[in-house]
Amino acid sequence: MMNVFCKTLLASALASATLASAYAAEPLTVYGKLNVTAQSNDEKGDSTTTIQSNASRFGVKGDFELSSSLEAFYTVEYEVDTGSATSDNFKARNQFVGLKGAFGSFSVGRNDTLLKISQGNVDQFNDLSGDLKSLFKGENRLGQTATYLTPSIGGFVFGATYAAEGDADQQAQDGFSLAAMYGDAKLKKSPFYAAIAYDSDVKGYKIMRASVQGKIADLTLGGMYQQQEQTYKNALPVDADSVNGYLLSAAYDINAVTLKAQYQDMEDLGDSWSVGADYSLGKPTKVFAFYTNRSLEANADDDKYIGIGLEHKF
């Protein structure tokens, strides 16, 4: 059923994209990416070779002008697992509808929390084996959320996400995710980005996160500090100590090549380091390679990942 639904959705989107609207700014955009790697994964002493999808996705999004001061917007996005032939190889990603105007924007539905959004592009190995979510909590996308973002105020944007207790991941608790962000996360409109964010009882955790990234010529440097504490498990309060972690990342552009490195550490859990390189074949397409080594205190052997892949965006 999911495959049929998604195929129907995509076909409808492609057909609708040809229609004009006198009132629409961007009535419908079809977008996505395919990111696939050939990898050797050595986990807990066992080695496996895989051809795996890394958060490949497709979606539709659009804006509709309701008046001179108000627009509606929406996103419906699915993750596609190219390595699975079963009917459940589609997974829901961000799916929300909202309104925006001089007041900022307000949206409801399935969405990333503000703490997750606040990281910007500090994680140089996002969606790959070196993704920061392997050691840091807080990379949450919840189904029952309401999110508000202010307009830019002197370069600052403030926001809040409400996570309803009815969400299956919310441990029967209401949760809030707050963030203050400064600059352009893509480092195109400004050479500097910084954010501070806080989760209260989101997916059973209290988290404080500070992120910073800047670009000088062809060198991009980033850093993150995180303090996390589990507050609920199985819908019951947990009395746990908070633990601290940090992440450092760097990327250097040499013509069409980007060299990348990252180190991450979380107290009482372990550390991870990654190196890699991207080679741009054109604006939408790149080939890349990476190596990640993760050392967990609970495991006797380090986990090692080496991969080469291809990504195309559309």
Coordinates of C-alpha atoms in Angstrom, one line a residue:
M1 CA 0.0 0.0 0.0
M2 CA 2.8 2.5 0.9
N3 CA 4.5 1.9 -2.5
V4 CA 1.2 2.5 -4.4
F5 CA 0.5 5.6 -2.3
C6 CA 3.9 7.1 -2.9
K7 CA 3.9 6.3 -6.6
T8 CA 0.5 8.0 -6.9
L9 CA 1.7 11.0 -4.9
L10 CA 4.8 11.4 -7.2
A11 CA 2.7 11.0 -10.4
S12 CA 0.2 13.6 -9.2
A13 CA 3.0 16.0 -8.2
L14 CA 4.6 15.7 -11.6
A15 CA 1.3 16.3 -13.3
S16 CA 0.4 19.2 -11.1
A17 CA 3.8 20.9 -11.6
T18 CA 2.7 21.7 -15.2
L19 CA -0.3 23.7 -14.1
A20 CA -0.1 27.4 -13.7
S21 CA -1.6 29.4 -10.8
A22 CA -2.2 33.2 -10.7
Y23 CA -1.9 33.1 -7.0
A24 CA 1.0 30.8 -6.3
A25 CA 4.6 31.9 -5.7
E26 CA 6.0 28.3 -6.0
P27 CA 2.9 26.2 -6.3
L28 CA 4.7 22.8 -6.4
T29 CA 8.3 21.7 -6.5
V30 CA 9.4 18.1 -6.8
Y31 CA 12.8 17.5 -5.2
G32 CA 14.9 14.8 -3.7
K33 CA 18.3 13.1 -3.7
L34 CA 19.8 9.6 -4.0
N35 CA 22.8 8.9 -1.9
V36 CA 24.1 5.3 -2.2
T37 CA 27.4 3.9 -0.9
A38 CA 29.4 0.6 -1.3
Q39 CA 30.6 0.0 2.2
S40 CA 32.6 -2.3 4.5
N41 CA 31.1 -2.2 8.0
D42 CA 33.0 -3.7 10.8
E43 CA 30.8 -3.7 13.9
K44 CA 31.5 -5.6 17.1
G45 CA 34.1 -7.6 15.4
D46 CA 31.9 -8.7 12.5
S47 CA 32.5 -7.4 9.0
T48 CA 29.8 -7.0 6.4
T49 CA 29.9 -5.6 2.8
T50 CA 26.8 -3.5 1.8
I51 CA 25.4 -1.4 -1.0
Q52 CA 23.3 0.9 1.1
S53 CA 21.1 4.0 0.9
N54 CA 21.9 6.9 3.1
A55 CA 18.7 8.9 3.7
S56 CA 17.8 9.0 0.0
R57 CA 14.5 10.8 -0.3
F58 CA 11.9 12.5 -2.5
G59 CA 9.3 15.1 -1.7
V60 CA 7.0 17.8 -2.9
K61 CA 6.8 21.3 -1.4
G62 CA 5.2 24.6 -2.3
D63 CA 3.9 28.0 -1.4
F64 CA 0.5 29.6 -2.1
E65 CA -0.2 33.3 -1.8
L66 CA -3.4 33.8 0.2
S67 CA -3.2 37.6 0.3
S68 CA -0.5 40.3 -0.1
S69 CA 0.6 39.6 3.5
L70 CA 0.0 35.9 4.0
E71 CA 1.2 32.7 2.4
A72 CA 0.4 29.0 3.0
F73 CA 3.3 26.5 2.6
Y74 CA 3.7 22.7 2.8
T75 CA 6.1 19.9 2.6
V76 CA 5.5 16.1 2.1
E77 CA 8.7 14.1 2.1
Y78 CA 9.6 10.4 2.2
E79 CA 12.9 8.6 2.8
V80 CA 13.6 5.9 0.2
D81 CA 15.7 2.8 1.1
T82 CA 17.2 1.7 -2.2
G83 CA 18.6 -1.5 -0.6
S84 CA 15.2 -2.9 0.4
A85 CA 12.8 -4.6 -1.9
T86 CA 9.9 -4.8 0.6
S87 CA 6.9 -2.6 0.6
D88 CA 8.1 -0.7 3.7
N89 CA 11.1 0.9 2.0
F90 CA 9.4 4.2 2.3
K91 CA 9.7 6.1 5.6
A92 CA 8.0 9.4 6.6
R93 CA 10.2 12.4 6.9
N94 CA 9.1 16.0 7.3
Q95 CA 5.4 16.4 6.4
F96 CA 3.8 19.6 7.5
V97 CA 1.6 22.6 6.5
G98 CA 1.9 26.1 7.7
L99 CA 1.4 29.9 7.3
K100 CA 4.0 32.6 7.0
G101 CA 3.9 36.4 6.8
A102 CA 5.4 39.4 8.6
F103 CA 4.8 37.6 11.9
G104 CA 7.2 34.8 10.9
S105 CA 6.0 31.3 10.2
F106 CA 3.9 28.7 12.0
S107 CA 3.6 25.0 10.9
V108 CA 2.0 21.8 12.2
G109 CA 2.7 18.2 11.4
R110 CA 5.7 15.9 11.3
N111 CA 8.9 18.0 11.6
D112 CA 12.5 18.3 12.8
T113 CA 12.7 19.9 16.2
L114 CA 14.4 23.3 16.6
L115 CA 17.3 21.7 18.4
K116 CA 17.9 19.4 15.4
I117 CA 17.5 22.3 12.9
S118 CA 19.9 24.5 15.0
Q119 CA 23.0 22.3 14.1
G120 CA 23.0 23.9 10.6
N121 CA 25.7 22.2 8.6
V122 CA 28.3 21.6 11.4
D123 CA 28.0 17.8 10.9
Q124 CA 30.2 17.2 7.9
F125 CA 29.2 13.5 7.8
N126 CA 25.5 13.9 8.1
D127 CA 23.4 10.8 7.0
L128 CA 26.6 8.7 6.8
S129 CA 28.2 6.3 9.3
G130 CA 29.9 9.2 11.0
D131 CA 26.6 11.1 11.6
L132 CA 26.6 12.9 15.0
K133 CA 23.4 11.1 16.1
S134 CA 25.6 8.0 16.8
L135 CA 26.8 9.6 20.0
F136 CA 24.5 12.7 20.6
K137 CA 20.9 12.6 21.4
G138 CA 18.5 15.2 20.0
E139 CA 18.4 14.4 16.3
N140 CA 14.6 14.1 16.5
R141 CA 11.9 14.3 13.9
L142 CA 8.5 13.9 15.6
G143 CA 5.0 13.3 14.2
Q144 CA 2.9 15.6 16.4
T145 CA 4.6 19.0 16.5
A146 CA 3.8 22.7 16.2
T147 CA 6.7 25.0 15.3
Y148 CA 7.0 28.8 15.3
L149 CA 9.9 30.8 13.8
T150 CA 10.2 34.6 14.1
P151 CA 11.3 36.7 11.2
S152 CA 14.9 37.7 11.1
I153 CA 15.7 40.3 13.8
G154 CA 19.1 41.8 13.1
G155 CA 20.3 38.5 11.8
F156 CA 18.8 36.5 14.7
V157 CA 15.9 34.0 14.3
F158 CA 14.2 32.6 17.4
G159 CA 12.0 29.5 17.4
A160 CA 10.1 27.0 19.4
T161 CA 8.8 23.5 18.7
Y162 CA 6.0 21.9 20.8
A163 CA 5.9 18.1 20.9
A164 CA 2.6 16.8 22.0
E165 CA 2.4 14.0 24.6
G166 CA 0.3 12.0 22.2
D167 CA 3.3 11.3 20.0
A168 CA 4.4 7.7 20.5
D169 CA 8.0 8.8 21.2
Q170 CA 7.1 11.4 23.8
Q171 CA 7.0 9.1 26.8
A172 CA 3.5 10.5 27.6
Q173 CA 5.0 14.0 28.2
D174 CA 4.6 17.3 26.6
G175 CA 8.0 18.5 25.3
F176 CA 9.5 21.8 24.0
S177 CA 12.5 22.5 21.8
L178 CA 13.8 26.1 21.7
A179 CA 16.5 27.7 19.6
A180 CA 18.1 31.1 18.9
M181 CA 20.1 31.2 15.6
Y182 CA 22.3 33.8 14.1
G183 CA 23.5 34.1 10.5
D184 CA 23.2 31.8 7.5
A185 CA 23.5 28.1 8.2
K186 CA 24.6 27.5 4.6
L187 CA 27.3 30.2 4.9
K188 CA 26.3 31.8 1.6
K189 CA 24.7 35.1 2.9
S190 CA 27.1 35.3 5.8
P191 CA 30.5 33.7 6.6
F192 CA 29.4 32.9 10.2
Y193 CA 26.6 30.9 11.9
A194 CA 25.9 30.3 15.6
A195 CA 23.0 28.8 17.5
I196 CA 22.1 27.8 21.0
A197 CA 19.2 25.3 21.6
Y198 CA 17.4 23.6 24.4
D199 CA 15.2 20.5 24.6
S200 CA 12.8 19.9 27.6
D201 CA 11.5 16.4 27.8
V202 CA 11.7 15.8 24.1
K203 CA 11.8 12.0 23.4
G204 CA 12.7 11.5 27.1
Y205 CA 15.7 13.8 27.2
K206 CA 16.7 17.2 28.4
I207 CA 19.5 18.7 26.1
M208 CA 21.4 21.9 25.8
R209 CA 23.3 22.3 22.5
A210 CA 25.6 25.2 21.2
S211 CA 26.7 25.1 17.6
V212 CA 29.1 27.4 15.7
Q213 CA 30.5 27.4 12.1
G214 CA 32.5 29.8 10.0
K215 CA 34.2 30.1 6.7
I216 CA 37.5 31.8 5.9
A217 CA 38.3 31.6 2.2
D218 CA 38.2 27.9 1.3
L219 CA 38.3 26.6 4.9
T220 CA 35.2 25.9 6.9
L221 CA 35.5 25.2 10.6
G222 CA 32.7 24.0 13.0
G223 CA 32.1 23.1 16.6
M224 CA 29.4 21.8 18.9
Y225 CA 29.0 21.4 22.6
Q226 CA 26.2 19.3 24.1
Q227 CA 24.9 18.4 27.5
Q228 CA 22.3 15.7 27.7
E229 CA 20.3 14.0 30.5
Q230 CA 17.7 11.3 30.3
T231 CA 14.5 12.3 32.0
Y232 CA 11.9 9.6 31.1
K233 CA 12.1 6.0 30.0
N234 CA 9.0 3.8 29.4
A235 CA 6.9 6.8 30.4
L236 CA 8.5 6.8 33.9
P237 CA 10.8 9.4 35.4
V238 CA 14.5 8.6 35.3
D239 CA 17.1 10.0 37.8
A240 CA 20.2 10.1 35.6
D241 CA 23.3 12.3 35.6
S242 CA 23.9 14.7 32.7
V243 CA 26.8 14.0 30.4
N244 CA 28.8 16.3 28.2
G245 CA 30.2 16.0 24.7
Y246 CA 31.7 18.0 21.9
L247 CA 32.3 17.9 18.2
L248 CA 34.9 19.5 15.9
S249 CA 34.6 19.6 12.1
A250 CA 36.6 21.0 9.2
A251 CA 36.3 21.1 5.4
Y252 CA 38.7 22.5 2.9
D253 CA 37.8 23.2 -0.8
I254 CA 40.4 22.6 -3.5
N255 CA 38.7 23.4 -6.8
A256 CA 36.1 20.5 -7.3
V257 CA 37.4 18.6 -4.3
T258 CA 36.3 19.0 -0.6
L259 CA 38.4 17.4 2.1
K260 CA 36.6 16.8 5.3
A261 CA 37.5 15.7 8.9
Q262 CA 35.5 15.4 12.1
Y263 CA 36.0 14.3 15.7
Q264 CA 33.2 13.7 18.3
D265 CA 33.3 12.7 21.9
M266 CA 30.5 12.0 24.5
E267 CA 31.2 11.4 28.1
D268 CA 30.6 7.8 29.4
L269 CA 29.7 6.6 25.8
G270 CA 32.7 6.9 23.5
D271 CA 34.3 8.9 20.7
S272 CA 34.3 8.9 16.9
W273 CA 36.5 10.3 14.1
S274 CA 35.9 10.5 10.4
V275 CA 37.8 11.6 7.3
G276 CA 36.6 11.9 3.8
A277 CA 36.6 13.7 0.4
D278 CA 33.9 14.8 -2.0
Y279 CA 34.4 15.4 -5.7
S280 CA 31.9 17.5 -7.5
L281 CA 30.9 16.3 -11.0
G282 CA 28.5 19.2 -11.4
K283 CA 26.2 21.2 -9.1
P284 CA 23.7 18.3 -8.5
T285 CA 26.1 15.3 -8.5
K286 CA 29.2 14.2 -6.5
V287 CA 31.2 11.1 -5.8
F288 CA 32.7 10.7 -2.3
A289 CA 34.6 8.5 0.0
F290 CA 34.9 8.3 3.8
Y291 CA 36.4 6.4 6.7
T292 CA 34.8 6.4 10.2
N293 CA 36.2 4.9 13.4
R294 CA 33.9 4.7 16.5
S295 CA 35.1 3.6 19.9
L296 CA 32.3 2.8 22.4
E297 CA 33.1 2.2 26.0
A298 CA 30.6 -0.7 26.1
N299 CA 32.4 -2.6 23.3
A300 CA 35.8 -4.3 23.3
D301 CA 36.4 -3.6 19.6
D302 CA 36.2 -0.3 17.6
D303 CA 33.5 -0.1 14.9
K304 CA 35.0 0.8 11.5
Y305 CA 33.3 2.0 8.3
I306 CA 34.8 2.6 4.9
G307 CA 32.7 3.6 1.9
I308 CA 32.6 5.1 -1.5
G309 CA 29.4 6.6 -2.9
L310 CA 27.5 8.6 -5.4
E311 CA 24.9 11.3 -4.7
H312 CA 22.6 13.1 -7.1
K313 CA 20.1 15.8 -6.2
F314 CA 17.1 16.7 -8.2

